[in-house]
Coordinates of C-alpha atoms in Angstrom, one line a residue:
M745 CA 122.4 -20.6 111.7
I746 CA 118.6 -20.3 111.9
K747 CA 118.8 -16.5 112.6
S748 CA 121.5 -15.6 109.8
M749 CA 118.7 -17.1 107.3
K750 CA 115.7 -15.6 109.1
K751 CA 117.8 -12.0 108.7
H752 CA 118.0 -13.2 104.8
L753 CA 114.9 -14.2 104.3
S754 CA 113.7 -10.3 105.3
L755 CA 115.6 -8.4 103.4
L756 CA 114.1 -9.9 100.4
V757 CA 111.1 -9.3 101.6
L758 CA 112.2 -5.8 102.2
F759 CA 113.5 -5.7 98.8
V760 CA 110.6 -6.6 96.4
I761 CA 108.4 -4.3 99.0
A762 CA 111.2 -1.1 97.8
F763 CA 111.3 -2.5 93.6
A764 CA 107.4 -2.0 93.3
N765 CA 107.1 1.4 94.9
A766 CA 109.9 2.6 92.9
Q767 CA 108.0 0.9 89.6
E768 CA 104.4 2.6 90.0
K769 CA 106.0 6.2 91.1
K770 CA 108.0 6.3 87.5
A771 CA 105.0 5.7 85.9
T772 CA 103.0 8.5 87.1
N773 CA 105.3 10.7 85.4
K774 CA 105.3 10.0 81.5
A775 CA 103.9 11.8 79.3
K776 CA 100.1 12.1 78.7
D777 CA 100.5 11.5 74.7
T778 CA 102.8 8.0 75.8
I779 CA 99.5 6.4 77.6
I780 CA 97.7 4.4 75.7
K781 CA 93.4 4.6 75.7
T782 CA 90.4 2.2 75.3
E783 CA 88.7 2.7 72.4
V784 CA 85.1 1.2 70.3
V785 CA 85.7 0.6 66.7
N786 CA 82.7 -0.1 64.4
V787 CA 83.7 -1.9 61.7
V788 CA 80.9 -1.3 58.7
T789 CA 80.2 -3.9 55.4
S790 CA 76.8 -5.2 53.6
Y791 CA 75.3 -8.5 54.8
V792 CA 75.1 -11.7 52.9
P793 CA 72.2 -13.7 54.2
K794 CA 72.5 -17.3 53.9
I795 CA 69.4 -20.3 53.8
T796 CA 70.6 -21.1 57.5
D797 CA 70.2 -17.5 58.6
A798 CA 65.9 -17.2 57.2
F799 CA 63.2 -17.6 59.8
K800 CA 61.2 -21.2 59.3
I801 CA 57.9 -21.8 59.4
K802 CA 56.7 -24.6 61.3
Q803 CA 53.0 -24.5 60.4
K804 CA 50.6 -23.7 57.8
P805 CA 49.2 -20.5 57.8
V806 CA 45.1 -20.9 58.0
I807 CA 43.1 -18.7 56.0
E808 CA 39.9 -18.1 55.8
H809 CA 38.0 -17.3 53.1
T810 CA 34.8 -15.0 52.9
K811 CA 31.6 -16.1 51.3
E812 CA 31.7 -14.5 48.4
T813 CA 35.9 -15.4 48.1
Q814 CA 34.7 -19.2 48.6
K815 CA 36.6 -21.5 45.1
K816 CA 34.3 -23.5 44.3
D817 CA 34.7 -27.4 43.5
L818 CA 35.4 -29.1 40.4
E819 CA 33.7 -31.8 38.7
Y820 CA 35.8 -33.0 35.6
Q821 CA 33.8 -35.9 33.6
I822 CA 35.4 -37.9 30.5
F823 CA 34.2 -38.2 27.2
S824 CA 34.7 -41.6 26.2
V825 CA 35.1 -41.9 22.0
P826 CA 35.2 -45.2 20.4
V827 CA 38.2 -44.8 17.5
A828 CA 38.2 -47.6 15.1
S829 CA 41.8 -48.6 14.8
T830 CA 43.3 -48.6 11.5
F831 CA 46.4 -50.3 12.6
I832 CA 46.5 -54.4 11.8
P833 CA 49.8 -55.9 12.7
K834 CA 50.5 -58.5 10.3
S835 CA 53.7 -60.9 9.6
G836 CA 55.8 -61.5 6.8
T837 CA 57.4 -59.4 4.3
M838 CA 56.0 -56.3 2.4
K839 CA 55.3 -57.0 -1.3
K840 CA 55.5 -54.6 -4.0
V841 CA 51.6 -53.3 -4.4
D842 CA 50.9 -53.1 -8.8
L843 CA 49.0 -50.1 -9.4
G844 CA 49.8 -49.8 -13.0
K845 CA 50.6 -47.0 -15.4
R846 CA 49.6 -44.1 -13.9
E847 CA 47.1 -42.3 -16.7
K848 CA 48.4 -38.6 -17.6
L849 CA 46.0 -35.7 -16.9
Y850 CA 44.7 -33.3 -19.1
P851 CA 43.2 -30.5 -18.8
N852 CA 41.8 -30.2 -22.4
Y853 CA 40.5 -31.9 -25.2
L854 CA 38.4 -32.9 -28.5
S855 CA 36.3 -35.2 -29.6
V856 CA 35.5 -36.1 -32.9
G857 CA 33.5 -38.2 -34.7
F858 CA 31.1 -39.4 -37.5
G859 CA 28.1 -42.5 -37.4
N860 CA 25.6 -43.7 -39.8
V861 CA 22.9 -41.6 -41.3
L862 CA 24.5 -38.5 -41.5
S863 CA 25.1 -38.0 -38.3
P864 CA 28.5 -36.0 -37.5
F865 CA 29.2 -35.5 -33.7
L866 CA 31.9 -32.4 -31.9
E867 CA 32.6 -32.2 -28.4
G868 CA 36.0 -29.9 -26.8
Y869 CA 36.4 -28.9 -23.0
M870 CA 39.7 -26.0 -22.7
R871 CA 40.7 -24.8 -19.5
R872 CA 43.0 -22.0 -19.9
S873 CA 44.5 -20.4 -16.2
D874 CA 46.1 -17.6 -15.9
S875 CA 47.6 -18.0 -12.4
Y876 CA 46.7 -20.6 -9.8
N877 CA 43.9 -18.8 -8.1
S878 CA 41.7 -17.9 -11.7
E879 CA 41.0 -20.5 -14.4
L880 CA 38.3 -20.2 -17.9
G881 CA 36.9 -22.8 -18.9
A882 CA 34.7 -23.8 -22.2
H883 CA 32.0 -26.2 -22.9
V884 CA 31.1 -27.1 -26.2
K885 CA 29.5 -29.8 -27.7
F886 CA 27.2 -30.6 -31.1
I887 CA 25.7 -33.3 -32.6
L888 CA 23.2 -33.8 -35.9
S889 CA 21.1 -36.8 -36.7
S890 CA 20.0 -36.5 -40.9
D891 CA 16.4 -38.1 -40.7
P892 CA 17.1 -40.8 -38.5
V893 CA 14.2 -42.8 -37.6
A894 CA 12.4 -45.1 -41.1
D895 CA 9.2 -45.2 -42.7
T896 CA 8.2 -41.5 -41.1
E897 CA 6.4 -39.4 -44.1
L898 CA 7.5 -36.2 -41.9
S899 CA 10.7 -35.3 -40.9
S900 CA 13.1 -36.7 -37.9
T901 CA 15.9 -34.8 -37.8
F902 CA 17.2 -33.3 -35.1
Y903 CA 20.6 -31.1 -33.9
N904 CA 21.9 -31.1 -30.5
I905 CA 23.8 -27.4 -30.0
D906 CA 25.1 -25.8 -25.9
L907 CA 27.7 -24.0 -25.0
N908 CA 29.1 -23.5 -21.7
L909 CA 31.4 -20.9 -19.8
T910 CA 33.0 -20.3 -16.6
Y911 CA 35.5 -18.2 -14.6
T912 CA 36.2 -19.7 -11.4
Q913 CA 38.7 -16.9 -9.5
Q914 CA 40.0 -17.7 -5.6
E915 CA 40.4 -14.1 -3.3
R916 CA 41.6 -14.4 -0.3
Y917 CA 38.6 -15.1 2.1
F918 CA 36.3 -17.5 -0.5
Q919 CA 35.7 -19.0 -3.8
W920 CA 33.6 -17.3 -6.3
S921 CA 32.5 -18.4 -10.1
A922 CA 29.9 -17.0 -13.2
G923 CA 29.2 -18.7 -16.1
L924 CA 27.4 -18.3 -19.2
D925 CA 25.3 -21.1 -20.9
A926 CA 23.5 -21.1 -23.9
E927 CA 21.5 -24.4 -25.9
K928 CA 19.4 -24.6 -28.5
D929 CA 18.0 -28.0 -30.0
K930 CA 15.7 -28.9 -32.7
Y931 CA 13.2 -31.7 -33.1
N932 CA 10.5 -32.3 -35.3
W933 CA 6.8 -34.0 -34.9
Y934 CA 7.0 -37.1 -36.7
G935 CA 5.1 -39.4 -35.2
L936 CA 1.3 -39.2 -37.1
P937 CA -1.5 -41.4 -36.3
N938 CA -1.7 -44.6 -37.7
N939 CA -5.9 -44.4 -37.5
I940 CA -5.7 -41.6 -39.5
T941 CA -5.0 -41.6 -43.6
F942 CA -3.5 -38.8 -45.0
T943 CA -3.1 -37.5 -48.3
E944 CA 0.4 -36.0 -49.9
A945 CA -0.8 -32.8 -50.2
T946 CA -2.1 -32.0 -46.4
V947 CA 1.6 -33.9 -46.0
S948 CA 4.0 -31.9 -47.7
A949 CA 1.7 -28.7 -45.7
I950 CA 2.8 -29.4 -42.2
E951 CA 5.7 -27.8 -41.5
E952 CA 7.2 -30.3 -38.1
A953 CA 9.6 -28.6 -37.1
Q954 CA 10.5 -26.8 -33.9
S955 CA 13.4 -25.4 -31.5
Y956 CA 14.0 -24.7 -28.3
N957 CA 16.7 -22.0 -26.8
H958 CA 17.6 -21.6 -23.6
F959 CA 20.2 -18.7 -22.0
K960 CA 21.6 -19.1 -18.4
V961 CA 23.3 -16.1 -16.4
F962 CA 24.9 -18.4 -13.1
G963 CA 27.4 -18.2 -10.3
Q964 CA 28.3 -19.2 -7.1
I965 CA 30.2 -18.4 -4.3
K966 CA 31.8 -20.2 -1.5
P967 CA 33.8 -18.6 2.0
D968 CA 36.1 -20.7 3.6
E969 CA 35.0 -19.5 7.4
S970 CA 31.7 -18.7 8.2
I971 CA 28.2 -20.0 8.8
L972 CA 27.7 -19.7 5.0
N973 CA 28.5 -22.8 3.2
E974 CA 27.7 -22.1 -0.4
A975 CA 25.2 -19.5 -2.5
N976 CA 24.1 -20.6 -6.2
G977 CA 22.0 -18.0 -8.2
A978 CA 20.9 -18.5 -11.5
I979 CA 19.3 -16.3 -14.4
S980 CA 18.1 -18.4 -17.3
F981 CA 15.1 -17.8 -20.4
F982 CA 13.6 -20.2 -22.2
S983 CA 11.6 -20.0 -25.9
D984 CA 11.0 -21.8 -28.7
S985 CA 9.7 -21.6 -32.4
F986 CA 5.8 -20.7 -31.2
E987 CA 6.2 -17.4 -29.6
S988 CA 6.8 -19.3 -25.6
A989 CA 9.2 -18.0 -23.4
E990 CA 10.1 -18.8 -19.6
F991 CA 11.6 -17.1 -17.3
L992 CA 13.3 -18.1 -14.5
V993 CA 14.8 -16.9 -11.6
D994 CA 16.8 -19.6 -8.6
A995 CA 18.5 -18.6 -5.6
D996 CA 19.8 -21.0 -3.1
A997 CA 22.3 -21.0 0.1
E998 CA 23.2 -23.9 2.4
F999 CA 24.0 -22.9 5.7
K1000 CA 26.6 -24.4 8.7
F1001 CA 25.8 -23.5 11.8
D1002 CA 28.2 -25.1 14.6
L1003 CA 26.2 -26.4 18.0
T1004 CA 28.8 -27.1 20.1
N1005 CA 29.0 -23.6 22.0
F1006 CA 25.4 -25.8 23.2
H1007 CA 26.8 -29.0 23.8
R1008 CA 30.8 -30.2 22.8
Q1009 CA 28.6 -33.4 21.1
L1010 CA 26.1 -32.0 19.2
N1011 CA 26.9 -31.5 15.1
D1012 CA 26.5 -29.0 13.1
L1013 CA 23.5 -28.3 11.6
F1014 CA 22.9 -28.0 8.0
V1015 CA 20.2 -25.4 6.7
N1016 CA 18.9 -24.9 2.7
T1017 CA 17.2 -22.1 1.6
T1018 CA 15.8 -21.4 -2.0
L1019 CA 13.9 -19.0 -3.5
N1020 CA 12.3 -19.5 -6.8
Y1021 CA 10.3 -17.7 -9.0
V1022 CA 9.4 -19.3 -12.7
G1023 CA 7.2 -17.3 -15.2
G1024 CA 5.6 -18.1 -18.9
S1025 CA 3.4 -17.7 -21.0
F1026 CA 1.9 -19.8 -24.2
A1027 CA 0.9 -17.9 -27.3
Y1028 CA -1.9 -20.2 -28.2
A1029 CA -3.9 -23.0 -26.2
Y1030 CA -4.8 -26.6 -28.2
D1031 CA -8.0 -25.9 -28.4
A1032 CA -9.4 -22.1 -28.3
I1033 CA -7.0 -19.4 -29.6
T1034 CA -6.3 -17.7 -26.0
P1035 CA -3.4 -17.5 -24.6
I1036 CA -1.8 -19.2 -21.4
D1037 CA 0.2 -17.9 -18.4
Y1038 CA 1.6 -18.8 -15.4
N1039 CA 3.8 -17.2 -12.5
F1040 CA 5.4 -18.9 -9.0
I1041 CA 7.2 -18.2 -6.3
I1042 CA 8.0 -19.6 -4.0
F1043 CA 10.3 -19.9 -1.3
G1044 CA 12.0 -22.9 1.1
V1045 CA 13.4 -23.8 4.6
H1046 CA 14.9 -27.3 4.5
P1047 CA 17.0 -27.6 8.5
N1048 CA 18.9 -31.2 8.3
Y1049 CA 21.1 -32.5 11.4
K1050 CA 22.3 -35.5 11.7
F1051 CA 23.6 -37.8 15.1
N1052 CA 24.3 -41.0 16.1
I1053 CA 23.8 -42.8 18.7
Q1054 CA 26.0 -45.7 19.3
D1055 CA 25.4 -47.7 15.4
L1056 CA 22.3 -46.1 15.3
A1057 CA 22.5 -43.4 12.6
I1058 CA 19.7 -40.7 12.7
Q1059 CA 18.9 -37.3 10.2
L1060 CA 16.3 -35.4 11.3
G1061 CA 15.2 -33.0 9.7
A1062 CA 12.1 -30.5 7.5
K1063 CA 11.0 -29.5 4.1
S1064 CA 8.3 -26.3 3.8
Y1065 CA 7.6 -23.9 1.5
F1066 CA 5.6 -21.0 1.0
S1067 CA 4.1 -21.0 -2.8
M1068 CA 2.4 -18.5 -4.3
D1069 CA 0.4 -19.1 -7.4
T1070 CA 0.1 -15.4 -8.9
Q1071 CA -1.7 -16.3 -12.1
R1072 CA -4.8 -18.3 -9.6
S1073 CA -4.0 -15.6 -6.5
E1074 CA -3.4 -19.1 -4.5
N1075 CA -1.2 -18.8 -1.7
N1076 CA -0.2 -22.0 0.3
F1077 CA 2.0 -23.9 3.2
F1078 CA 3.7 -26.7 2.6
I1079 CA 5.9 -28.7 4.9
Y1080 CA 7.3 -32.2 4.5
P1081 CA 9.1 -34.6 7.1
D1082 CA 12.9 -35.6 5.7
V1083 CA 13.7 -38.2 8.6
E1084 CA 15.9 -41.1 7.9
I1085 CA 17.2 -43.5 10.5
S1086 CA 20.0 -46.9 9.3
Y1087 CA 20.7 -49.3 11.8
P1088 CA 23.9 -52.3 11.2
V1089 CA 22.6 -55.3 11.3
V1090 CA 25.6 -56.9 10.6
K1091 CA 28.5 -54.0 10.2
D1092 CA 29.5 -53.6 6.8
F1093 CA 26.9 -56.3 5.5
A1094 CA 23.8 -55.4 6.7
N1095 CA 22.1 -52.1 7.2
V1096 CA 18.5 -51.6 7.4
Y1097 CA 17.1 -48.2 6.4
I1098 CA 13.7 -46.5 7.2
G1099 CA 12.2 -42.8 6.9
S1100 CA 9.6 -40.6 5.1
S1101 CA 10.6 -37.5 3.3
G1102 CA 8.6 -35.7 0.6
D1103 CA 8.8 -32.5 -1.6
L1104 CA 7.0 -29.7 -3.9
T1105 CA 8.1 -29.6 -7.1
T1106 CA 7.3 -26.6 -9.6
N1107 CA 6.8 -27.9 -13.5
M1108 CA 8.6 -26.0 -16.2
Y1109 CA 8.0 -26.4 -19.8
Q1110 CA 12.1 -26.7 -20.1
S1111 CA 12.1 -30.2 -18.4
F1112 CA 9.4 -31.3 -19.1
T1113 CA 11.3 -30.7 -22.9
D1114 CA 14.4 -32.8 -21.5
E1115 CA 11.7 -35.7 -21.2
N1116 CA 10.0 -35.3 -24.2
P1117 CA 10.7 -32.9 -26.8
Y1118 CA 7.7 -33.4 -29.1
L1119 CA 5.1 -31.3 -27.1
S1120 CA 2.6 -29.2 -28.3
P1121 CA 3.8 -25.3 -26.9
T1122 CA 0.1 -25.2 -24.6
L1123 CA 0.9 -26.8 -21.4
D1124 CA -1.1 -26.2 -18.4
M1125 CA 1.5 -25.5 -16.2
R1126 CA 0.8 -26.9 -12.2
Q1127 CA 2.7 -28.1 -9.5
T1128 CA 3.2 -31.7 -8.4
N1129 CA 3.1 -32.3 -5.2
K1130 CA 4.7 -35.9 -3.2
K1131 CA 2.5 -35.2 0.1
F1132 CA 4.6 -37.9 1.5
D1133 CA 6.8 -40.7 0.8
A1134 CA 6.8 -43.3 2.9
F1135 CA 10.3 -45.9 2.4
G1136 CA 12.4 -48.5 4.2
G1137 CA 15.1 -50.7 2.8
I1138 CA 18.5 -52.8 3.0
R1139 CA 22.0 -52.2 1.6
G1140 CA 25.2 -53.0 2.3
K1141 CA 28.5 -54.9 0.6
L1142 CA 29.2 -58.6 0.0
N1143 CA 33.2 -59.9 1.1
H1144 CA 34.1 -55.8 0.1
Q1145 CA 32.8 -56.5 -3.6
F1146 CA 29.0 -56.7 -3.7
S1147 CA 27.2 -54.1 -3.5
Y1148 CA 23.4 -54.4 -2.6
N1149 CA 20.4 -51.9 -1.9
A1150 CA 16.9 -53.1 -1.9
K1151 CA 14.3 -50.8 -1.1
V1152 CA 10.5 -50.4 -1.2
S1153 CA 8.3 -46.7 -1.3
Y1154 CA 4.8 -45.7 -1.1
A1155 CA 4.1 -42.0 -1.4
D1156 CA 1.1 -39.7 -2.0
I1157 CA 1.4 -37.6 -5.3
E1158 CA -1.0 -34.6 -6.0
N1159 CA -0.9 -33.6 -9.7
N1160 CA 1.8 -36.4 -10.9
P1161 CA 1.9 -35.2 -15.0
F1162 CA 1.7 -37.9 -17.6
F1163 CA 2.3 -36.7 -21.4
V1164 CA -0.4 -37.9 -23.5
L1165 CA -1.5 -37.6 -27.5
N1166 CA -3.5 -34.3 -29.0
Q1167 CA -6.2 -35.2 -31.2
S1168 CA -5.0 -34.6 -34.4
K1169 CA -7.6 -31.4 -35.8
S1170 CA -7.1 -32.8 -38.9
D1171 CA -9.5 -35.3 -40.8
G1172 CA -6.3 -36.4 -43.1
T1173 CA -7.5 -33.7 -45.6
N1174 CA -7.9 -30.7 -44.4
I1175 CA -4.5 -28.6 -43.4
A1176 CA -6.8 -25.5 -41.8
G1177 CA -10.4 -25.5 -39.6
T1178 CA -13.6 -23.5 -39.6
N1179 CA -12.2 -20.2 -39.0
G1180 CA -9.7 -20.4 -41.5
F1181 CA -6.8 -20.9 -39.7
T1182 CA -4.4 -23.0 -40.4
F1183 CA -3.0 -25.9 -38.5
Y1184 CA 0.4 -25.7 -36.5
G1185 CA 2.8 -28.4 -37.1
Y1186 CA 1.5 -30.4 -34.0
E1187 CA -2.1 -30.5 -34.4
F1188 CA -2.1 -33.0 -36.5
G1189 CA -2.1 -35.5 -33.9
N1190 CA 2.0 -35.7 -34.1
S1191 CA 1.9 -34.3 -30.5
F1192 CA 1.7 -34.2 -26.6
Q1193 CA 0.7 -32.5 -23.9
V1194 CA 1.0 -32.9 -20.0
V1195 CA -2.4 -34.1 -17.9
Y1196 CA -2.1 -34.3 -14.3
D1197 CA -3.6 -36.8 -11.5
D1198 CA -4.1 -37.1 -8.2
I1199 CA -1.8 -40.9 -7.2
K1200 CA -0.4 -43.4 -4.8
L1201 CA 2.4 -45.4 -6.0
M1202 CA 4.0 -48.8 -4.6
T1203 CA 7.5 -48.8 -5.7
F1204 CA 10.1 -52.1 -5.4
F1205 CA 13.7 -50.9 -5.9
G1206 CA 16.9 -53.1 -6.0
E1207 CA 20.6 -52.5 -7.6
I1208 CA 23.8 -54.4 -7.4
A1209 CA 27.5 -53.7 -8.8
F1210 CA 30.6 -56.1 -8.4
E1211 CA 34.3 -54.7 -8.8
G1212 CA 35.5 -58.1 -7.9
I1213 CA 38.0 -58.5 -11.0
K1214 CA 40.4 -56.2 -11.5
N1215 CA 39.3 -53.1 -14.2
L1216 CA 35.9 -54.3 -14.5
T1217 CA 33.0 -52.5 -13.4
I1218 CA 29.4 -54.5 -12.6
G1219 CA 26.3 -53.5 -11.9
A1220 CA 22.5 -53.6 -12.3
N1221 CA 18.9 -52.2 -11.3
G1222 CA 15.5 -52.7 -11.8
Q1223 CA 11.7 -51.5 -10.6
F1224 CA 8.6 -51.8 -10.4
N1225 CA 5.9 -49.3 -10.2
K1226 CA 2.4 -49.5 -9.2
F1227 CA 0.1 -46.9 -9.3
T1228 CA -2.7 -46.7 -8.2
L1229 CA -4.7 -44.0 -10.2
T1230 CA -7.6 -41.6 -9.3
N1231 CA -9.6 -39.7 -12.3
E1232 CA -7.1 -41.2 -15.8
S1233 CA -7.9 -45.2 -16.5
E1234 CA -4.0 -45.8 -17.3
A1235 CA -0.2 -43.6 -16.1
W1236 CA 0.2 -43.3 -19.9
N1237 CA 3.2 -43.7 -21.3
T1238 CA 5.3 -44.4 -18.1
P1239 CA 6.2 -47.8 -17.8
K1240 CA 5.4 -50.2 -14.5
I1241 CA 9.2 -52.6 -15.1
K1242 CA 12.1 -50.5 -16.3
G1243 CA 16.1 -51.8 -15.9
E1244 CA 18.9 -51.8 -16.6
I1245 CA 22.6 -54.0 -16.7
F1246 CA 25.8 -52.4 -17.1
G1247 CA 29.6 -52.9 -17.1
T1248 CA 33.4 -51.1 -17.7
Y1249 CA 36.3 -52.4 -18.4
K1250 CA 39.5 -50.6 -18.9
T1251 CA 43.2 -51.6 -19.7
N1252 CA 46.5 -49.3 -20.2
K1253 CA 45.7 -49.2 -23.5
W1254 CA 41.9 -50.6 -24.6
F1255 CA 38.2 -50.0 -23.0
A1256 CA 35.2 -50.8 -23.5
G1257 CA 31.5 -50.3 -21.7
A1258 CA 28.3 -51.7 -22.3
N1259 CA 24.3 -50.9 -21.5
L1260 CA 21.4 -52.5 -21.3
Y1261 CA 18.1 -51.1 -20.8
F1262 CA 14.6 -53.0 -20.5
V1263 CA 11.3 -50.7 -20.3
G1264 CA 7.9 -52.8 -19.6
N1265 CA 4.4 -52.7 -21.5
R1266 CA 2.9 -48.9 -21.2
K1267 CA -0.6 -47.5 -21.7
G1268 CA -0.9 -44.9 -25.2
R1269 CA -4.0 -42.7 -25.4
V1270 CA -5.7 -43.1 -29.6
Y1271 CA -7.8 -40.3 -30.5
D1272 CA -11.5 -41.2 -33.0
A1273 CA -11.9 -38.5 -35.7
L1274 CA -13.3 -35.5 -35.4
P1275 CA -16.4 -33.8 -34.4
T1276 CA -15.6 -37.2 -31.6
N1277 CA -13.6 -36.6 -29.0
T1278 CA -13.3 -40.0 -27.3
F1279 CA -10.2 -42.0 -27.5
N1280 CA -8.7 -45.8 -27.1
P1281 CA -6.4 -47.1 -25.0
I1282 CA -3.6 -49.0 -26.6
N1283 CA -0.4 -51.2 -25.5
L1284 CA 3.1 -50.3 -26.4
K1285 CA 5.7 -52.8 -25.9
S1286 CA 8.3 -53.6 -23.9
Y1287 CA 11.7 -53.7 -25.6
F1288 CA 15.3 -53.8 -25.2
D1289 CA 18.1 -51.7 -25.4
V1290 CA 21.7 -52.8 -26.4
N1291 CA 24.4 -50.2 -26.7
F1292 CA 28.2 -50.5 -26.7
N1293 CA 31.3 -48.7 -26.6
G1294 CA 35.1 -48.3 -27.2
G1295 CA 38.1 -47.3 -27.4
Y1296 CA 42.2 -47.6 -28.3
H1297 CA 44.8 -45.5 -26.7
F1298 CA 47.4 -45.4 -28.8
D1299 CA 49.3 -42.9 -25.9
D1300 CA 48.4 -40.4 -23.1
S1301 CA 47.0 -37.9 -25.8
F1302 CA 44.9 -40.4 -29.1
S1303 CA 42.6 -42.4 -28.6
V1304 CA 40.4 -43.5 -31.2
F1305 CA 36.3 -44.5 -30.0
L1306 CA 33.2 -46.7 -31.2
N1307 CA 29.9 -46.5 -30.0
L1308 CA 26.9 -48.9 -31.0
N1309 CA 23.5 -48.5 -30.0
N1310 CA 20.7 -50.3 -30.5
V1311 CA 22.4 -53.0 -31.7
L1312 CA 19.7 -55.0 -31.9
N1313 CA 17.6 -53.0 -34.3
N1314 CA 14.6 -52.6 -32.7
S1315 CA 12.2 -50.4 -33.9
Y1316 CA 10.4 -49.6 -30.8
Q1317 CA 8.3 -46.4 -29.5
R1318 CA 9.1 -44.4 -26.5
F1319 CA 6.7 -42.6 -27.0
N1320 CA 3.2 -43.6 -28.8
N1321 CA 3.9 -43.2 -32.4
F1322 CA 7.1 -42.1 -32.0
N1323 CA 9.5 -45.4 -33.7
V1324 CA 13.0 -44.5 -32.8
Q1325 CA 15.8 -44.4 -34.8
G1326 CA 17.4 -48.0 -35.4
F1327 CA 21.0 -50.0 -35.4
Q1328 CA 23.2 -46.6 -35.0
A1329 CA 27.1 -47.0 -35.5
M1330 CA 29.4 -43.7 -34.7
G1331 CA 33.3 -43.3 -34.9
G1332 CA 36.2 -41.2 -33.6
L1333 CA 38.9 -39.5 -32.3
T1334 CA 39.7 -38.2 -29.5
W1335 CA 43.1 -35.6 -28.4
K1336 CA 43.9 -34.6 -24.8
F1337 CA 46.3 -32.5 -24.2
D1338 CA 47.7 -29.3 -22.2
T1339 CA 47.4 -26.0 -24.1
L1340 CA 47.0 -24.3 -27.7
F1341 CA 48.4 -21.2 -26.6

């Protein structure tokens, strides 16, 4: 049995070997195109990177700069500025504020009135605007008083006429304006001296009238964004009835310089410049038949700078002038300080201040006649040099109702002007001199001249105002002067003490005001009759002048007014020999309107 199993196993092995050889032989006999080959296939497609594919730097690269490209270290400074907080938290409910009825404003008005002693009055202002960029305005005023001073042998009539035209134009980058001012005033030399008896024939022969004429052309320009803040120019001509003439050319400009380019904490620097020419002539001198001429050319520069050091407010500046007196062939250079320092001892309640200033004033015939219209046209014209004016004081507010200011100053002034009477050329009976020339209307001791003196002036000044009651404002001020003179014996026609009390009250319908003036004793000159040339000082009594004004509004357009002047009817002398008119009353109507055409 074992032999049969070995036989079958041997047959099986032989069968397997034979089958394998047969399969190999059959494969070699197939066609070539039926044989499977191995090839490499390249697939091309776009690459879409991912964040994970990026190569990450493990450390920061070290970059070395050369000395030329090395960055500089930055230094920062904080500039702290204290800011006053305007927010005050307060509990409770809001209350309605009673502002009262808002008054309607009109661009035009016309006032007419009439007073005692035949005193008509007219004043009006009219404005026309064709567009938002231009405006034309006209103002006119006229007042006449017919012989108002009692007990005068000569006429005291006077009148004033003033016309002002102004045109304003707003351009793209600046605003300009131009205008014309024309004025005519008439006065009379009615103050004859009391120590001379004038005959009726002499009084009848005196031509006491004097008239002044003033014409002025002016202009102004204000750029929007420029170092030039404002520039003004004017040409004016002033004359009278006695061939006197005065010509004025006045130009000034204000510049503002921004100093923040130098340092951000600096404020603006303001510089004012002026250029003036004043020239005039009088036909005759008072004591000789010779003309008087005067000519001044002045150039001035006034820088001014203000800044604060904590609570200390400081103003630094200086005024400098170069003046040429071409008539006397004199040239002078003047420089004055313009400094003020103030410090709040108690904030808003008490602020103390000190400072020093000075100035150069070119006296003019027109400015003198504005102050005293009874001057003779025979004046000596000079410049007044205020060498310095040192001052100090205290000002502030009390409970936001009372405001006050107290000031003391000391000034050194060269060529300070005073008004003194001229000596009469008539003894009361004659109207002509030995030379046969008839006297002018101002040569009878009834006109003033100007004398100059170098003085030291100490001044005490104080003022206070109260606004604590609704619609009511009252105030008062006073001044005391102490003169130290060089050549003159008195400060002629200048008071040592003067003061004022004023007040206004206004409601929806009613309005009222009051002014009470006090002027202390003054000194004047009284000349003896010719041929002597001596005078005696006289005392001009103090006076108290009370004035009231008021009115009633019917509506926004129409109102009536009443002015009462010299209520006490005092016949005082403002200048010696010139009494003022007594009680004066004037009433009238005011009409306010939008336009007439």
